Amino acid sequence: MNVELPRTLQDDLTAIAADEGLPLEEALTRAVTDWVRRRREHRARVHTLIQEIMDEDATLLARLGDA
Protein backbone atom coordinates (compact mmCIF):
# COMPACT_ATOMS: atom_id res chain seq x y z
CA MET A 1 0.00 0.00 0.00
CA ASN A 2 1.30 3.43 -0.86
CA VAL A 3 0.01 6.42 1.06
CA GLU A 4 0.70 10.02 0.15
CA LEU A 5 0.48 12.41 3.07
CA PRO A 6 0.53 16.17 2.96
CA ARG A 7 4.11 17.35 3.33
CA THR A 8 3.53 19.03 6.71
CA LEU A 9 1.95 15.88 8.14
CA GLN A 10 4.76 13.75 6.78
CA ASP A 11 7.31 16.11 8.34
CA ASP A 12 5.52 15.97 11.70
CA LEU A 13 5.32 12.18 11.60
CA THR A 14 8.98 11.89 10.66
CA ALA A 15 9.97 14.19 13.54
CA ILE A 16 7.84 12.31 16.07
CA ALA A 17 9.16 8.95 14.87
CA ALA A 18 12.72 10.23 15.28
CA ASP A 19 11.94 11.56 18.78
CA GLU A 20 10.51 8.16 19.73
CA GLY A 21 13.36 6.26 18.10
CA LEU A 22 10.94 4.46 15.79
CA PRO A 23 11.03 3.70 12.10
CA LEU A 24 8.58 5.89 10.22
CA GLU A 25 6.44 2.86 9.29
CA GLU A 26 6.12 1.85 12.95
CA ALA A 27 5.08 5.36 13.98
CA LEU A 28 2.46 5.41 11.23
CA THR A 29 1.21 1.95 12.20
CA ARG A 30 0.86 3.02 15.82
CA ALA A 31 -0.98 6.20 14.85
CA VAL A 32 -3.45 4.37 12.62
CA THR A 33 -3.93 1.58 15.16
CA ASP A 34 -4.73 4.15 17.86
CA TRP A 35 -7.18 5.96 15.55
CA VAL A 36 -8.97 2.71 14.68
CA ARG A 37 -9.17 1.71 18.37
CA ARG A 38 -10.59 5.09 19.40
CA ARG A 39 -13.15 5.00 16.58
CA ARG A 40 -14.30 1.52 17.55
CA GLU A 41 -14.57 2.52 21.21
CA HIS A 42 -16.56 5.62 20.27
CA ARG A 43 -18.97 3.61 18.12
CA ALA A 44 -19.44 1.10 20.95
CA ARG A 45 -20.18 3.93 23.43
CA VAL A 46 -22.70 5.48 21.05
CA HIS A 47 -24.37 2.11 20.53
CA THR A 48 -24.59 1.58 24.29
CA LEU A 49 -26.06 5.05 24.84
CA ILE A 50 -28.64 4.57 22.09
CA GLN A 51 -29.66 1.24 23.61
CA GLU A 52 -29.98 2.84 27.06
CA ILE A 53 -32.18 5.61 25.66
CA MET A 54 -34.33 3.09 23.80
CA ASP A 55 -34.71 1.02 26.98
CA GLU A 56 -35.53 4.05 29.13
CA ASP A 57 -38.00 5.48 26.64
CA ALA A 58 -39.51 2.22 25.37
CA THR A 59 -43.06 3.25 26.26
CA LEU A 60 -42.75 6.61 24.56
CA LEU A 61 -41.14 5.09 21.49
CA ALA A 62 -43.94 2.50 21.27
CA ARG A 63 -46.56 5.25 21.50
CA LEU A 64 -44.81 7.20 18.75
CA GLY A 65 -44.68 4.05 16.62
CA ASP A 66 -48.44 3.63 16.99
CA ALA A 67 -49.19 7.24 16.04
PDB file of N, CA and C in Angstrom:
ATOM      1  N   MET A   1       0.847  -1.163   0.000  1.00  0.00           N
ATOM      2  CA  MET A   1       0.000   0.000   0.000  1.00  0.00           C
ATOM      3  C   MET A   1       0.899   1.234   0.000  1.00  0.00           C
ATOM      4  N   ASN A   2       0.586   2.156  -0.849  1.00  0.00           N
ATOM      5  CA  ASN A   2       1.297   3.434  -0.856  1.00  0.00           C
ATOM      6  C   ASN A   2       0.344   4.517  -0.382  1.00  0.00           C
ATOM      7  N   VAL A   3       0.823   5.335   0.513  1.00  0.00           N
ATOM      8  CA  VAL A   3       0.011   6.422   1.059  1.00  0.00           C
ATOM      9  C   VAL A   3       0.766   7.722   0.865  1.00  0.00           C
ATOM     10  N   GLU A   4       0.094   8.695   0.296  1.00  0.00           N
ATOM     11  CA  GLU A   4       0.696  10.021   0.152  1.00  0.00           C
ATOM     12  C   GLU A   4       0.076  10.940   1.193  1.00  0.00           C
ATOM     13  N   LEU A   5       0.924  11.482   2.037  1.00  0.00           N
ATOM     14  CA  LEU A   5       0.480  12.405   3.073  1.00  0.00           C
ATOM     15  C   LEU A   5       0.859  13.825   2.681  1.00  0.00           C
ATOM     16  N   PRO A   6       0.097  14.795   3.164  1.00  0.00           N
ATOM     17  CA  PRO A   6       0.531  16.173   2.965  1.00  0.00           C
ATOM     18  C   PRO A   6       1.931  16.352   3.560  1.00  0.00           C
ATOM     19  N   ARG A   7       2.709  17.171   2.932  1.00  0.00           N
ATOM     20  CA  ARG A   7       4.113  17.350   3.329  1.00  0.00           C
ATOM     21  C   ARG A   7       4.250  17.709   4.810  1.00  0.00           C
ATOM     22  N   THR A   8       3.411  18.608   5.305  1.00  0.00           N
ATOM     23  CA  THR A   8       3.533  19.028   6.711  1.00  0.00           C
ATOM     24  C   THR A   8       3.246  17.865   7.649  1.00  0.00           C
ATOM     25  N   LEU A   9       2.260  17.032   7.308  1.00  0.00           N
ATOM     26  CA  LEU A   9       1.950  15.877   8.141  1.00  0.00           C
ATOM     27  C   LEU A   9       3.083  14.861   8.086  1.00  0.00           C
ATOM     28  N   GLN A  10       3.638  14.666   6.919  1.00  0.00           N
ATOM     29  CA  GLN A  10       4.764  13.746   6.784  1.00  0.00           C
ATOM     30  C   GLN A  10       5.962  14.239   7.597  1.00  0.00           C
ATOM     31  N   ASP A  11       6.215  15.543   7.549  1.00  0.00           N
ATOM     32  CA  ASP A  11       7.314  16.113   8.335  1.00  0.00           C
ATOM     33  C   ASP A  11       7.083  15.913   9.832  1.00  0.00           C
ATOM     34  N   ASP A  12       5.845  16.156  10.280  1.00  0.00           N
ATOM     35  CA  ASP A  12       5.520  15.968  11.697  1.00  0.00           C
ATOM     36  C   ASP A  12       5.694  14.511  12.106  1.00  0.00           C
ATOM     37  N   LEU A  13       5.198  13.604  11.289  1.00  0.00           N
ATOM     38  CA  LEU A  13       5.317  12.179  11.596  1.00  0.00           C
ATOM     39  C   LEU A  13       6.773  11.740  11.635  1.00  0.00           C
ATOM     40  N   THR A  14       7.554  12.230  10.696  1.00  0.00           N
ATOM     41  CA  THR A  14       8.979  11.893  10.664  1.00  0.00           C
ATOM     42  C   THR A  14       9.682  12.396  11.919  1.00  0.00           C
ATOM     43  N   ALA A  15       9.357  13.614  12.344  1.00  0.00           N
ATOM     44  CA  ALA A  15       9.971  14.187  13.542  1.00  0.00           C
ATOM     45  C   ALA A  15       9.573  13.409  14.795  1.00  0.00           C
ATOM     46  N   ILE A  16       8.298  13.056  14.898  1.00  0.00           N
ATOM     47  CA  ILE A  16       7.835  12.311  16.065  1.00  0.00           C
ATOM     48  C   ILE A  16       8.470  10.926  16.095  1.00  0.00           C
ATOM     49  N   ALA A  17       8.530  10.276  14.944  1.00  0.00           N
ATOM     50  CA  ALA A  17       9.161   8.952  14.872  1.00  0.00           C
ATOM     51  C   ALA A  17      10.613   9.041  15.331  1.00  0.00           C
ATOM     52  N   ALA A  18      11.323  10.062  14.884  1.00  0.00           N
ATOM     53  CA  ALA A  18      12.722  10.233  15.281  1.00  0.00           C
ATOM     54  C   ALA A  18      12.832  10.461  16.784  1.00  0.00           C
ATOM     55  N   ASP A  19      11.940  11.302  17.334  1.00  0.00           N
ATOM     56  CA  ASP A  19      11.945  11.559  18.780  1.00  0.00           C
ATOM     57  C   ASP A  19      11.711  10.280  19.579  1.00  0.00           C
ATOM     58  N   GLU A  20      10.857   9.403  19.044  1.00  0.00           N
ATOM     59  CA  GLU A  20      10.512   8.157  19.734  1.00  0.00           C
ATOM     60  C   GLU A  20      11.510   7.034  19.420  1.00  0.00           C
ATOM     61  N   GLY A  21      12.411   7.288  18.490  1.00  0.00           N
ATOM     62  CA  GLY A  21      13.365   6.260  18.100  1.00  0.00           C
ATOM     63  C   GLY A  21      12.723   5.119  17.326  1.00  0.00           C
ATOM     64  N   LEU A  22      11.688   5.460  16.549  1.00  0.00           N
ATOM     65  CA  LEU A  22      10.944   4.461  15.786  1.00  0.00           C
ATOM     66  C   LEU A  22      11.161   4.638  14.292  1.00  0.00           C
ATOM     67  N   PRO A  23      11.080   3.547  13.556  1.00  0.00           N
ATOM     68  CA  PRO A  23      11.028   3.696  12.104  1.00  0.00           C
ATOM     69  C   PRO A  23       9.728   4.414  11.728  1.00  0.00           C
ATOM     70  N   LEU A  24       9.749   5.134  10.660  1.00  0.00           N
ATOM     71  CA  LEU A  24       8.576   5.888  10.220  1.00  0.00           C
ATOM     72  C   LEU A  24       7.362   4.974  10.062  1.00  0.00           C
ATOM     73  N   GLU A  25       7.553   3.789   9.498  1.00  0.00           N
ATOM     74  CA  GLU A  25       6.442   2.865   9.289  1.00  0.00           C
ATOM     75  C   GLU A  25       5.811   2.434  10.612  1.00  0.00           C
ATOM     76  N   GLU A  26       6.641   2.233  11.632  1.00  0.00           N
ATOM     77  CA  GLU A  26       6.116   1.850  12.951  1.00  0.00           C
ATOM     78  C   GLU A  26       5.320   2.991  13.571  1.00  0.00           C
ATOM     79  N   ALA A  27       5.809   4.208  13.443  1.00  0.00           N
ATOM     80  CA  ALA A  27       5.078   5.363  13.978  1.00  0.00           C
ATOM     81  C   ALA A  27       3.726   5.505  13.282  1.00  0.00           C
ATOM     82  N   LEU A  28       3.711   5.316  11.976  1.00  0.00           N
ATOM     83  CA  LEU A  28       2.464   5.410  11.226  1.00  0.00           C
ATOM     84  C   LEU A  28       1.513   4.277  11.619  1.00  0.00           C
ATOM     85  N   THR A  29       2.036   3.080  11.776  1.00  0.00           N
ATOM     86  CA  THR A  29       1.212   1.948  12.196  1.00  0.00           C
ATOM     87  C   THR A  29       0.598   2.203  13.561  1.00  0.00           C
ATOM     88  N   ARG A  30       1.382   2.721  14.484  1.00  0.00           N
ATOM     89  CA  ARG A  30       0.856   3.019  15.824  1.00  0.00           C
ATOM     90  C   ARG A  30      -0.224   4.093  15.770  1.00  0.00           C
ATOM     91  N   ALA A  31      -0.002   5.111  14.960  1.00  0.00           N
ATOM     92  CA  ALA A  31      -0.984   6.198  14.854  1.00  0.00           C
ATOM     93  C   ALA A  31      -2.303   5.684  14.279  1.00  0.00           C
ATOM     94  N   VAL A  32      -2.231   4.898  13.242  1.00  0.00           N
ATOM     95  CA  VAL A  32      -3.448   4.373  12.622  1.00  0.00           C
ATOM     96  C   VAL A  32      -4.133   3.384  13.553  1.00  0.00           C
ATOM     97  N   THR A  33      -3.368   2.543  14.214  1.00  0.00           N
ATOM     98  CA  THR A  33      -3.933   1.581  15.158  1.00  0.00           C
ATOM     99  C   THR A  33      -4.680   2.303  16.273  1.00  0.00           C
ATOM    100  N   ASP A  34      -4.087   3.374  16.798  1.00  0.00           N
ATOM    101  CA  ASP A  34      -4.728   4.151  17.856  1.00  0.00           C
ATOM    102  C   ASP A  34      -6.016   4.796  17.348  1.00  0.00           C
ATOM    103  N   TRP A  35      -5.995   5.331  16.135  1.00  0.00           N
ATOM    104  CA  TRP A  35      -7.179   5.960  15.553  1.00  0.00           C
ATOM    105  C   TRP A  35      -8.308   4.937  15.390  1.00  0.00           C
ATOM    106  N   VAL A  36      -7.976   3.758  14.871  1.00  0.00           N
ATOM    107  CA  VAL A  36      -8.973   2.708  14.679  1.00  0.00           C
ATOM    108  C   VAL A  36      -9.556   2.281  16.026  1.00  0.00           C
ATOM    109  N   ARG A  37      -8.705   2.105  17.035  1.00  0.00           N
ATOM    110  CA  ARG A  37      -9.171   1.709  18.369  1.00  0.00           C
ATOM    111  C   ARG A  37     -10.117   2.748  18.949  1.00  0.00           C
ATOM    112  N   ARG A  38      -9.736   4.032  18.858  1.00  0.00           N
ATOM    113  CA  ARG A  38     -10.590   5.094  19.400  1.00  0.00           C
ATOM    114  C   ARG A  38     -11.925   5.169  18.670  1.00  0.00           C
ATOM    115  N   ARG A  39     -11.906   4.966  17.358  1.00  0.00           N
ATOM    116  CA  ARG A  39     -13.146   5.000  16.576  1.00  0.00           C
ATOM    117  C   ARG A  39     -14.059   3.850  16.978  1.00  0.00           C
ATOM    118  N   ARG A  40     -13.495   2.668  17.128  1.00  0.00           N
ATOM    119  CA  ARG A  40     -14.300   1.517  17.547  1.00  0.00           C
ATOM    120  C   ARG A  40     -14.881   1.723  18.937  1.00  0.00           C
ATOM    121  N   GLU A  41     -14.083   2.252  19.854  1.00  0.00           N
ATOM    122  CA  GLU A  41     -14.568   2.516  21.208  1.00  0.00           C
ATOM    123  C   GLU A  41     -15.687   3.546  21.192  1.00  0.00           C
ATOM    124  N   HIS A  42     -15.539   4.580  20.373  1.00  0.00           N
ATOM    125  CA  HIS A  42     -16.562   5.622  20.266  1.00  0.00           C
ATOM    126  C   HIS A  42     -17.871   5.020  19.743  1.00  0.00           C
ATOM    127  N   ARG A  43     -17.774   4.232  18.684  1.00  0.00           N
ATOM    128  CA  ARG A  43     -18.972   3.612  18.119  1.00  0.00           C
ATOM    129  C   ARG A  43     -19.648   2.701  19.149  1.00  0.00           C
ATOM    130  N   ALA A  44     -18.870   1.976  19.924  1.00  0.00           N
ATOM    131  CA  ALA A  44     -19.443   1.103  20.952  1.00  0.00           C
ATOM    132  C   ALA A  44     -20.152   1.927  22.025  1.00  0.00           C
ATOM    133  N   ARG A  45     -19.541   3.051  22.434  1.00  0.00           N
ATOM    134  CA  ARG A  45     -20.180   3.926  23.429  1.00  0.00           C
ATOM    135  C   ARG A  45     -21.488   4.490  22.897  1.00  0.00           C
ATOM    136  N   VAL A  46     -21.478   4.933  21.649  1.00  0.00           N
ATOM    137  CA  VAL A  46     -22.696   5.482  21.047  1.00  0.00           C
ATOM    138  C   VAL A  46     -23.775   4.410  20.995  1.00  0.00           C
ATOM    139  N   HIS A  47     -23.404   3.212  20.579  1.00  0.00           N
ATOM    140  CA  HIS A  47     -24.371   2.110  20.525  1.00  0.00           C
ATOM    141  C   HIS A  47     -24.966   1.845  21.909  1.00  0.00           C
ATOM    142  N   THR A  48     -24.121   1.818  22.924  1.00  0.00           N
ATOM    143  CA  THR A  48     -24.591   1.584  24.293  1.00  0.00           C
ATOM    144  C   THR A  48     -25.549   2.683  24.731  1.00  0.00           C
ATOM    145  N   LEU A  49     -25.197   3.934  24.452  1.00  0.00           N
ATOM    146  CA  LEU A  49     -26.061   5.049  24.842  1.00  0.00           C
ATOM    147  C   LEU A  49     -27.397   5.001  24.118  1.00  0.00           C
ATOM    148  N   ILE A  50     -27.380   4.681  22.842  1.00  0.00           N
ATOM    149  CA  ILE A  50     -28.635   4.571  22.093  1.00  0.00           C
ATOM    150  C   ILE A  50     -29.504   3.474  22.696  1.00  0.00           C
ATOM    151  N   GLN A  51     -28.898   2.338  23.022  1.00  0.00           N
ATOM    152  CA  GLN A  51     -29.657   1.238  23.614  1.00  0.00           C
ATOM    153  C   GLN A  51     -30.244   1.651  24.959  1.00  0.00           C
ATOM    154  N   GLU A  52     -29.469   2.377  25.769  1.00  0.00           N
ATOM    155  CA  GLU A  52     -29.978   2.840  27.062  1.00  0.00           C
ATOM    156  C   GLU A  52     -31.170   3.775  26.877  1.00  0.00           C
ATOM    157  N   ILE A  53     -31.077   4.679  25.920  1.00  0.00           N
ATOM    158  CA  ILE A  53     -32.183   5.611  25.659  1.00  0.00           C
ATOM    159  C   ILE A  53     -33.411   4.840  25.181  1.00  0.00           C
ATOM    160  N   MET A  54     -33.200   3.881  24.304  1.00  0.00           N
ATOM    161  CA  MET A  54     -34.327   3.091  23.804  1.00  0.00           C
ATOM    162  C   MET A  54     -34.978   2.306  24.938  1.00  0.00           C
ATOM    163  N   ASP A  55     -34.168   1.764  25.839  1.00  0.00           N
ATOM    164  CA  ASP A  55     -34.711   1.021  26.977  1.00  0.00           C
ATOM    165  C   ASP A  55     -35.477   1.941  27.927  1.00  0.00           C
ATOM    166  N   GLU A  56     -34.901   3.107  28.203  1.00  0.00           N
ATOM    167  CA  GLU A  56     -35.529   4.051  29.132  1.00  0.00           C
ATOM    168  C   GLU A  56     -36.819   4.629  28.566  1.00  0.00           C
ATOM    169  N   ASP A  57     -36.853   4.828  27.264  1.00  0.00           N
ATOM    170  CA  ASP A  57     -37.999   5.481  26.636  1.00  0.00           C
ATOM    171  C   ASP A  57     -38.836   4.510  25.802  1.00  0.00           C
ATOM    172  N   ALA A  58     -38.806   3.236  26.156  1.00  0.00           N
ATOM    173  CA  ALA A  58     -39.505   2.221  25.369  1.00  0.00           C
ATOM    174  C   ALA A  58     -40.992   2.532  25.231  1.00  0.00           C
ATOM    175  N   THR A  59     -41.624   2.953  26.308  1.00  0.00           N
ATOM    176  CA  THR A  59     -43.060   3.247  26.265  1.00  0.00           C
ATOM    177  C   THR A  59     -43.341   4.398  25.313  1.00  0.00           C
ATOM    178  N   LEU A  60     -42.565   5.456  25.436  1.00  0.00           N
ATOM    179  CA  LEU A  60     -42.749   6.614  24.565  1.00  0.00           C
ATOM    180  C   LEU A  60     -42.491   6.241  23.102  1.00  0.00           C
ATOM    181  N   LEU A  61     -41.452   5.495  22.852  1.00  0.00           N
ATOM    182  CA  LEU A  61     -41.139   5.089  21.487  1.00  0.00           C
ATOM    183  C   LEU A  61     -42.246   4.195  20.904  1.00  0.00           C
ATOM    184  N   ALA A  62     -42.824   3.348  21.736  1.00  0.00           N
ATOM    185  CA  ALA A  62     -43.937   2.498  21.273  1.00  0.00           C
ATOM    186  C   ALA A  62     -45.143   3.355  20.937  1.00  0.00           C
ATOM    187  N   ARG A  63     -45.432   4.348  21.779  1.00  0.00           N
ATOM    188  CA  ARG A  63     -46.558   5.247  21.503  1.00  0.00           C
ATOM    189  C   ARG A  63     -46.336   6.013  20.216  1.00  0.00           C
ATOM    190  N   LEU A  64     -45.102   6.478  19.988  1.00  0.00           N
ATOM    191  CA  LEU A  64     -44.812   7.196  18.747  1.00  0.00           C
ATOM    192  C   LEU A  64     -44.934   6.273  17.535  1.00  0.00           C
ATOM    193  N   GLY A  65     -44.565   5.017  17.705  1.00  0.00           N
ATOM    194  CA  GLY A  65     -44.678   4.052  16.616  1.00  0.00           C
ATOM    195  C   GLY A  65     -46.123   3.768  16.254  1.00  0.00           C
ATOM    196  N   ASP A  66     -47.018   3.890  17.233  1.00  0.00           N
ATOM    197  CA  ASP A  66     -48.443   3.635  16.986  1.00  0.00           C
ATOM    198  C   ASP A  66     -49.148   4.858  16.428  1.00  0.00           C
ATOM    199  N   ALA A  67     -48.526   6.005  16.468  1.00  0.00           N
ATOM    200  CA  ALA A  67     -49.185   7.244  16.042  1.00  0.00           C
ATOM    201  C   ALA A  67     -49.311   7.323  14.539  1.00  0.00           C
TER     202      ALA A  67
END
